[in-house]
Amino acid sequence: MSEPAVDADSGPATHATDRSSTPEAATVRAESPGALSESERPAIVTASPTIDSISSEVQSVKSPDFDEHDLEDIQLNDQSMDGDIDTYSSLPKYEPNPAESGSSNEEDYEPTATPQGEPADESGSKTTLARPTVIAENGLETLPGSHSNDQTPEATEGTPSEAGLPIENTTVLHASDESVEETFKRLQEGLTKSTLSHKDIVNGLFNVLVGGSFDLESRFIIESSSNIEKMLDLLEVAPLSMQAEIWSLFVAIVRKSFRNLEACSRVGLISICLDKLPDADPVVSDLLVELLSVLTNYSITVKETKHFLRALRVSNKVWHRNSVKLLSVMQEMPKRDGADVFFSFPGKAGAGISLPPIAKWPYQHGWTFSTWLRMDPLNSVNFEKERPYLFNFVTQKGVGYQCYFMGSCLVLNCLRGPGKEVIKCVRQELTPRKWHHVALSFVYARWARSEIHCFIDGQLVETIDATWLANTNDTFDRCNIGCGTDNDPNQAFCGQMGAVYVFSQAITAQQANCLYCLGATYQSYFKHDAESDLPDSYKKQLFDAKLNQSLVFAYCPKNCHGQLCLFPTIKTANTFFVQVPHAIMKDGVEVIATHSIHNSLHSVGGIQMLLPLFAQIDLPHRDREPPIDHNICSNLLSVISLLLKTSPSAQQQLFHSQGFLIIAHVLKHASREHLTHNVLEAFIDISKYLLTCTTGIPLLKQLFDHILFNPTLWIRAEDSIQVRLYTYLAEEFLANASLLAIIRRTSTVVELMHTLKVHYFVVEPRPPSTYTVRNVEDHNLISKDALTEIRRNILLLVEKLMFLKAANQDDKEINREDEFQCLFNFLATVNEEENLIDVLKRIVSFMHTHPAIMVPSFDKRKGSSVIFKLLGCANEEVRIPALKIFGYFVCRSTTKRKNDSVNNKNLLSLLSDRLLSNCKTITPATYYVLFEILIEVIPDEEDTPERILPADARFENSTLLKVIANLLTQLENSPVVMDVKKLFLEDMIRYCKDSRENRRIILQMSVWQEWLISLAYVFPESPQETEITDLVYQLFAILLFHAIRIEYAGWRVWVDTLAIAHSKVSWEKYRRKLKLEKARKVAAIEEAEAQGETIEGGQETPSSIYRTPEFVWSDMHVRLLSDLLNGIEEVTNEWNNSNIAVVDHVNNTDNSIFISNTVHVMSQLTDSLIMACGGLLPLLAAATSPNSELEITDSTQQGLSVENAVNFLTRFVRLADVFIFISTISFSELEHEKNMPNGGILRQSLRLVSTMAVRNILACRFAQKDRLFSNIPNKKNEAIFKFINGAMDDKDPLKGIVNVDRLLQEVDLQRLKGVVYRDMEENRQAQFLALSVVYLLCVLMVSRYRDILEPPTSPSPFFDTNSNSSANKKSLSGNSSASNKNSPAISSSSTFGDSPTIGPGGDGGEPSPEHDQVTYIDKPPKGETTEEAGESVPNGKHPSADNENEEESDEEKHRGISSIKFTQEDNVTAPDSEGNYDANELNRFAAASNLPKMRTDSQYLTSKLQTAIETVAPLLREIIADFKSYLQKTLLGTHSQEIMNDVRVMQTLKNPQGSVIELVMLLCSQEWQTSLQRHAGLAFIELVNEGRLMAHATRDHVLRVANEADFILNRLRAEDVSKHAAFDHDSLDQLNARKQEEQVSDHLIVSSRRRDQLTAAKSLEKMRTILMSPSGAWCNNDKEDQAFWKLDLWEDDSRRRKRFVPNVYGCRQTLASLTEKPATDENAEELEKAQEQLLKDLSHKMLISQPKPNVAITDIVDESDIDKWALEDAELRDVRQDRTSYSTPGKLIAPGVVVPGTISITASDVYFDADEDDPLYKEQDVKFGAASLGAPCERRPLLLVFCCQQWQLEEGIRPPLFIERENAF
């Protein structure tokens, strides 16, 4: 049979004969007929140099003389997949040439059979050789003439003569009739007497073993198993070198055939080798171990298994010599495949399974042959002649089906009839000595071409198109399996087969694969699916009854009786077989039953019987240096791993015995040196396999709980090992989602965080932390990098545990609140910043990646209390991640949750207090996080190199704007803080500039100006402060302009800004003042001390209480207003520059809010600015009379410079051109909005326009270099210069001064006209405005007429420079009395409240009652007048002076022009201290009775007068014409006559072409002067006084708003303080509760570990007891194995303890000798010491796991508890561990003892765990506690005392791990 060589990389290679075609290959083959693979090659034994042994020729195979290509051929064979292919022997095969042998007569000897030969006698006692054995001088044994029978021409090439080996004379060793016994006796005598050489003995021995000429290729089958026993006897006297060589060759031949393995098994060679091993030489022991590996892999019985385990047991606490090598044998035991029971075919002629006659072969549905087979060839030489049959199903006529081997390939032969054969070779080689599954499916197609599907090992290797049907009606009576029809040894199959099946149908590819997956061990009839562990989809293919019903026959080795192969009666069988369906094994075919290590180990007690071996790993080894082997543990684990991988039952056994718990227990108490990388990798390898195994998940859970996640175990290992462990757990372990069913998420997370805290801490705990760390010494051996990596992996594992879910499970269905609670308990109880940083970063990642899970848990578990605790840390690395966690919560919360949990508690405002508690500065990193929370855009990356923010973010949490600002304000100025301020302002500007929504958000904040102004510096002292202040102003400009431009009532924002800015500036001034005062005091004290003076401390006065002063302007106000006006002016400029008319822009409804707000702003400040310039009346006096004594000063003391005031007025009046005169907006609504009197805005506009007109007049006079200005005092002159400064700069004819000679410029005239005609529908307001404008124009015209006509040196005809002259007094008195008669007093309260009234003129007399009130006169209805004292006066309804107007209706109030009430003040000049003016001041503008003399150059004067006045006269005439009826009734003469009724007067007034001089002269007449002063002047003075009152009201309003802002801020601060205090109190309670939970968790974890240790120790001792029992594997009846017994705790009904159990602590009493000595004092002391030592030893055995030296476990736990834990059902244990429903602190009370601890309640049990850290526990008397609790024979009354707030035990609902509770005591 040919055997193909297989390359491990390239697959099947060529036959061995192909490699022998070259001379080089022939040479190699001649020198070494067979090369062994690594598993078969005998060990190379170094023999004595004087002995020329066969092993020397083994080394010659790889001598340097070889060609490298030939050497590669040999090595390729060595690297084959199974190691059994085309092997080469280490013995050279010698075939002598007939010419050299000295005998050419081949006929002299009877030719024997082929090398396969006849079967030897099983007894082996009378087997003789057919021919004499010839020994050549080279020591090789041969048979003369054997080349004619055994060798092929290829094999004879390269004979020793050709190879250069000398052949000399030969010697006959023994005769042909020598028996085996005689041969062994002769060899033993030759060995003892040294009559035979080393090589002679070895060759003779192996020739006897194989019954002929030994050759590893052609003859290597052991003839009789009894010869092995004789070989062992020979080895007893052989030298070590010979033993080594014999054992190496014996191992080689044993490997090559199952028949040799079976022979060894029959003689019990395993036990023999085990007995020899302890005393064997190291080299021999290695060979014995190798032999044991081969033998035990084939079969090991229960008895041999016990012997094997006994060999591994230590003796006297020392390992036996070479016993550790047996672990390598155990690693080879499970590596077996194929069937345990199989048919063995010897390869002899006619040896096969003969089937009964089959009536008809199935074909309609096709048919299938299926079996498992293993080719075990007798030799590798005669493959050309051999055709071993797999099956032969033919009729007597030779029609049928055959399948045989040609080399390593299958050949199918369909015999359809004589000369009709279909022969097909399957192009797939089968590997010898390896089990293969072969399924040949014959597919029948009646109308198409039939096919044959060839399946090898479950895969379709070839489809043969062939018409295979052998159509015959004859009986198939020549059916054989394993042989042909002829009695030909070349047709006999040599090897093994499993169950043989023939189905009456063609199987599919899926069925073929399922048959392969079923394995060779399956030997049944496909009836019950419980017979297999395959998945359901596979079972469906096999056990759907189709295969069972289609069985033609099924011969299983298990179902054989003697030589009969039984096939059960099946309905379908009767249709195929003629009679019975049973087959017969014939001619040496037998059923071989082997025993795997799994079956044998199961009979011994299971895989758990290996666990006691782990308890021996710390014991020394005999004759070994160093004495302790630290690789034993990894080797044992490799054995456990292989057993688990190869047997599901082993998994169940290890699971139920809690094997991993025992291993963990042993390793924990063993030396740390055993925790190697190999050990860890072994555990990881087991876990990886169990992850892929569906039945291994429960065992994997134990592996994880007790081994992989056992920090107390692994912290003792090297740090690199720990890193590898936690890396695996974090990255690979949880890859299988099925772990969700077994991993207890909550408790595992609790233990992981506990491990992080007490084992893998960065720094040891410091106060105020109260937890205790463990394994400090082991921890200190871990490097910093390794510790960091370990912690990272633990946190990664926590993340995967928390968020791992099944594919079909929703996150919302999983409750992860307990895990979240555990994380935050860690943060709450760990106060060391170094221990928190990585945990915080991981939680940040959780919050980012799983917000839907973390945010609700954060809210429900009140995580804010922990976060705000962390925000107070001094380390920024803690604060920043804590802030991010809070930020994620805020950002991902719903609006309702955010309001309930954050906003209602004012937590955002608490951020600044927490951050400032232990921090003196703020870094950009902290600011970035705060700003990210503000806009709710937190980047994904933890550490981004660049700050990237979205361009269109929204201020989601606007409160943080104030928080950041307050944080920056309260910090001391430093470069870092200044940079952060700049960043903050730049970010705000960026997001406010382009986002209307963000601007609106800020504007809606309460008192937002306060924190924004706080960022600025009122008095900047450095460029950086100035830069920051400019940024604040830019932001203000953006916000204020937005308010004015877009927001309804946005003008109020400006008012608030004025007020708050005033408050901040005033406070800053006050602070600077106090600072200066303090500095002066300090300087004074220092100066006094320097002079030796003593300063009394009592002289110091306390500081005054600060109150916000009256409003004054500051640089901040100026800048804010200027920036606001810039924004407004930009809009007007855009309108002017656009293609659309300005009027269209103004009147567009989209701009109505903008118009309204701008008018409001102007109205709010106009009068204040006019007063800041000096007031309208003083300025008008200066313009009309340079000699006026009215001072141009700010009587309101606003602190605003004239330059700034006039600048603003200039800008206001230009804005008024657009927003007032062009717009059509109704001012009445605006006035009502501000509670202003009707027409107030237009009156303000008139004051504004008049003031700017006066400015232009003064500027023109200054430009003309009027000499009258030289007589003005310097102070007044400076004020005027400041006022007119810049008036001439504007060259625009529509805006500035066009002609300095004109009285009024065109722009002023247009504005005055616009004021009058703006609201004509408001008749009464228009009349008042017209009257005031008429008076202003008349005064200006008359004064200019005077100035032109009057010489400079003469007194002015129109103005009396002497204000105190008697004429003036008389005139004023007369006018007053005259006007008093016609001026009814109408009292009306101003909107701004009652204001002081103006007193009389500067004469110092009593005020005139007529001028106490100045009123507007309502215009009467048409045709209605009231006659009073013979004079016509307007008839209107006016309120009386006694405030009766409160009763009038709203209609009457709105119909009249409201008045402003003035209260008089005594001793006031004009103007008085309040800046008030009365009607007397108007006399200054009256013309004198004596007109000046006209200049002689009339033409010049006329021209000058016309130039100055002609532009004014049209406006005056127009107004007089339009308001004729009103003016006629108003301007009355001295006798109350209408002075305008005269025709000439009216012609002068109305004629546009009339002379201007005539008009002026008319106005200068006495009658007109008197009338204007009396009637129009009163209106004008009321206009002026209203402006003054408005200025005062503005200051009061700003101050009031500032105080309101302070009140709001104080209220907000008080609210924050109250809510923050409540939050702090609640947080303190939460932190205390978390500390208690952590203490309980720590206690429960420690208690659980302790229970596990006790359970493991108890289980280990039970297993040892089983092993030491009389039927146990370790029992050898030695004295040292004597069993000790004790009474069991079990009691019968009468409470009698009658049952004995093994006592693992039993020992012989060694104190008898001490007690026999005389009772002396010394002996008594020795006896007492011995007793104490004995007690210590016993207690040391009982103390399995003691965390503290003063705690004895036996005080609380007895053996009954341990037994209960050990025997507890696994499922109930899992339920108990996973379903802890309630836990609470409690105390266990027994007589005389009180034990504090924790009570845990589950669904089935109540557990009590003592708290050893409790001081009360430490106070207990150990002896008394043991006496009270440890007496097993007494009923002990116990009382559990505990108290809880609430029970939460609901059916089907898993409550939290720890719930609220309180202590009972």
XYZ file of N, CA, C and O in Angstrom, residues 1028-1092:
260
model
N -10.015 95.241 27.244
C -11.181 94.500 27.733
C -12.380 95.416 27.843
O -13.509 95.051 27.475
N -12.160 96.640 28.327
C -13.276 97.581 28.444
C -13.847 97.905 27.075
O -15.077 98.022 26.912
N -12.990 98.066 26.083
C -13.490 98.319 24.725
C -14.344 97.168 24.221
O -15.359 97.384 23.539
N -13.941 95.929 24.557
C -14.755 94.788 24.153
C -16.125 94.810 24.826
O -17.145 94.459 24.210
N -16.149 95.231 26.084
C -17.434 95.354 26.770
C -18.309 96.385 26.075
O -19.510 96.178 25.865
N -17.705 97.521 25.702
C -18.474 98.551 25.004
C -18.978 98.043 23.655
O -20.096 98.370 23.247
N -18.154 97.260 22.971
C -18.616 96.701 21.696
C -19.834 95.801 21.889
O -20.795 95.850 21.114
N -19.770 94.991 22.932
C -20.904 94.113 23.202
C -22.138 94.913 23.585
O -23.258 94.610 23.154
N -21.948 95.953 24.385
C -23.066 96.814 24.735
C -23.659 97.455 23.485
O -24.886 97.570 23.348
N -22.795 97.908 22.604
C -23.284 98.541 21.388
C -24.149 97.585 20.579
O -25.201 97.961 20.055
N -23.702 96.319 20.510
C -24.480 95.326 19.761
C -25.833 95.095 20.417
O -26.880 95.069 19.760
N -25.824 94.928 21.727
C -27.057 94.609 22.437
C -28.011 95.789 22.467
O -29.225 95.633 22.251
N -27.480 96.984 22.745
C -28.361 98.155 22.815
C -28.944 98.483 21.450
O -30.129 98.825 21.343
N -28.131 98.373 20.445
C -28.661 98.648 19.108
C -29.730 97.624 18.735
O -30.742 97.973 18.121
N -29.496 96.364 19.116
C -30.525 95.341 18.860
C -31.817 95.706 19.572
O -32.913 95.576 19.002
N -31.690 96.134 20.830
C -32.892 96.493 21.580
C -33.641 97.638 20.914
O -34.864 97.624 20.815
N -32.903 98.637 20.448
C -33.544 99.786 19.818
C -34.056 99.426 18.433
O -35.136 99.864 18.021
N -33.321 98.602 17.744
C -33.657 98.319 16.342
C -34.791 97.321 16.208
O -35.615 97.449 15.291
N -34.886 96.365 17.112
C -35.778 95.225 16.884
C -36.823 95.068 17.983
O -37.984 94.793 17.688
N -36.419 95.228 19.221
C -37.286 94.849 20.321
C -38.308 95.935 20.639
O -37.985 97.128 20.670
N -39.511 95.505 20.883
C -40.556 96.433 21.324
C -40.214 96.915 22.730
O -39.825 96.153 23.595
N -40.374 98.249 22.938
C -40.006 98.887 24.206
C -38.533 98.692 24.512
O -38.125 98.652 25.674
N -37.726 98.576 23.475
C -36.301 98.406 23.689
C -35.626 99.611 24.295
O -34.528 99.515 24.841
N -36.293 100.755 24.223
C -35.716 101.951 24.832
C -35.553 101.808 26.333
O -34.687 102.446 26.941
N -36.387 100.959 26.938
C -36.248 100.753 28.371
C -34.909 100.089 28.704
O -34.373 100.266 29.806
N -34.401 99.265 27.771
C -33.081 98.663 27.984
C -32.025 99.740 28.118
O -31.113 99.655 28.951
N -32.172 100.783 27.303
C -31.211 101.883 27.396
C -31.316 102.594 28.735
O -30.309 102.931 29.352
N -32.516 102.806 29.190
C -32.693 103.476 30.485
C -32.094 102.621 31.598
O -31.392 103.135 32.485
N -32.369 101.305 31.542
C -31.785 100.420 32.553
C -30.263 100.439 32.490
O -29.581 100.403 33.527
N -29.751 100.478 31.282
C -28.297 100.515 31.135
C -27.725 101.787 31.750
O -26.681 101.750 32.434
N -28.381 102.921 31.500
C -27.937 104.174 32.121
C -27.917 104.050 33.633
O -26.942 104.447 34.299
N -28.983 103.505 34.185
C -29.093 103.429 35.631
C -28.059 102.487 36.230
O -27.386 102.814 37.220
N -27.936 101.279 35.645
C -27.002 100.300 36.203
C -25.567 100.758 36.019
O -24.714 100.568 36.898
N -25.293 101.385 34.886
C -23.945 101.930 34.693
C -23.655 103.007 35.723
O -22.542 103.086 36.272
N -24.637 103.819 35.993
C -24.451 104.852 37.024
C -24.176 104.212 38.376
O -23.299 104.675 39.131
N -24.918 103.155 38.688
C -24.707 102.479 39.973
C -23.305 101.898 40.063
O -22.624 102.045 41.087
N -22.845 101.233 39.017
C -21.508 100.635 39.038
C -20.418 101.686 39.095
O -19.437 101.549 39.834
N -20.573 102.765 38.337
C -19.559 103.827 38.340
C -19.511 104.505 39.700
O -18.428 104.794 40.244
N -20.687 104.747 40.267
C -20.725 105.397 41.576
C -20.073 104.525 42.629
O -19.327 105.020 43.492
N -20.335 103.233 42.570
C -19.716 102.327 43.543
C -18.206 102.282 43.380
O -17.472 102.258 44.366
N -17.769 102.287 42.148
C -16.322 102.283 41.913
C -15.686 103.557 42.426
O -14.598 103.528 43.026
N -16.360 104.676 42.227
C -15.840 105.943 42.766
C -15.797 105.907 44.289
O -14.839 106.372 44.903
N -16.823 105.319 44.872
C -16.856 105.227 46.324
C -15.733 104.343 46.838
O -15.071 104.665 47.840
N -15.488 103.249 46.181
C -14.393 102.361 46.570
C -13.052 103.061 46.456
O -12.187 102.950 47.336
N -12.880 103.789 45.386
C -11.613 104.508 45.211
C -11.455 105.585 46.281
O -10.348 105.813 46.780
N -12.578 106.192 46.635
C -12.516 107.208 47.670
C -12.112 106.600 49.007
O -11.253 107.133 49.720
N -12.739 105.464 49.353
C -12.357 104.795 50.592
C -10.917 104.346 50.577
O -10.202 104.442 51.583
N -10.514 103.928 49.421
C -9.120 103.489 49.300
C -8.165 104.639 49.517
O -7.135 104.498 50.203
N -8.508 105.752 48.936
C -7.659 106.924 49.114
C -7.667 107.387 50.569
O -6.616 107.748 51.122
N -8.843 107.382 51.192
C -8.906 107.780 52.589
C -8.088 106.847 53.467
O -7.374 107.277 54.374
N -8.199 105.570 53.177
C -7.415 104.611 53.943
C -5.932 104.827 53.737
O -5.135 104.763 54.689
N -5.569 105.117 52.486
C -4.154 105.365 52.206
C -3.672 106.616 52.944
O -2.551 106.647 53.472
N -4.527 107.648 52.943
C -4.130 108.861 53.655
C -3.995 108.610 55.154
O -3.060 109.094 55.799
N -4.918 107.815 55.707
C -4.808 107.511 57.135
C -3.553 106.733 57.440
O -2.870 106.982 58.423
N -3.281 105.765 56.587
C -2.067 104.969 56.800
C -0.835 105.853 56.702
O 0.107 105.748 57.505
N -0.846 106.752 55.718
C 0.296 107.656 55.574
C 0.415 108.565 56.779
O 1.530 108.832 57.269
N -0.743 109.019 57.274
C -0.691 109.880 58.453
C -0.164 109.132 59.660
O 0.622 109.675 60.453
N -0.621 107.881 59.802
C -0.132 107.091 60.933
C 1.361 106.861 60.823
O 2.111 106.970 61.797
N 1.794 106.538 59.615
C 3.238 106.318 59.437
C 4.030 107.574 59.702
O 5.106 107.542 60.311
N 3.502 108.692 59.248
C 4.196 109.958 59.481
C 4.233 110.279 60.970
O 5.257 110.725 61.505
N 3.112 110.034 61.664
C 3.077 110.290 63.096
C 4.035 109.373 63.848
O 4.721 109.795 64.789
N 4.043 108.119 63.431
C 4.966 107.186 64.068
C 6.412 107.593 63.826
O 7.275 107.442 64.691
N 6.648 108.123 62.618
C 8.019 108.565 62.329
C 8.418 109.743 63.202
O 9.580 109.896 63.577
N 7.428 110.582 63.550
C 7.698 111.749 64.392
C 7.566 111.442 65.872
O 7.709 112.345 66.701
N 7.259 110.205 66.195
C 7.170 109.823 67.585
C 5.868 110.184 68.246
O 5.779 110.159 69.488
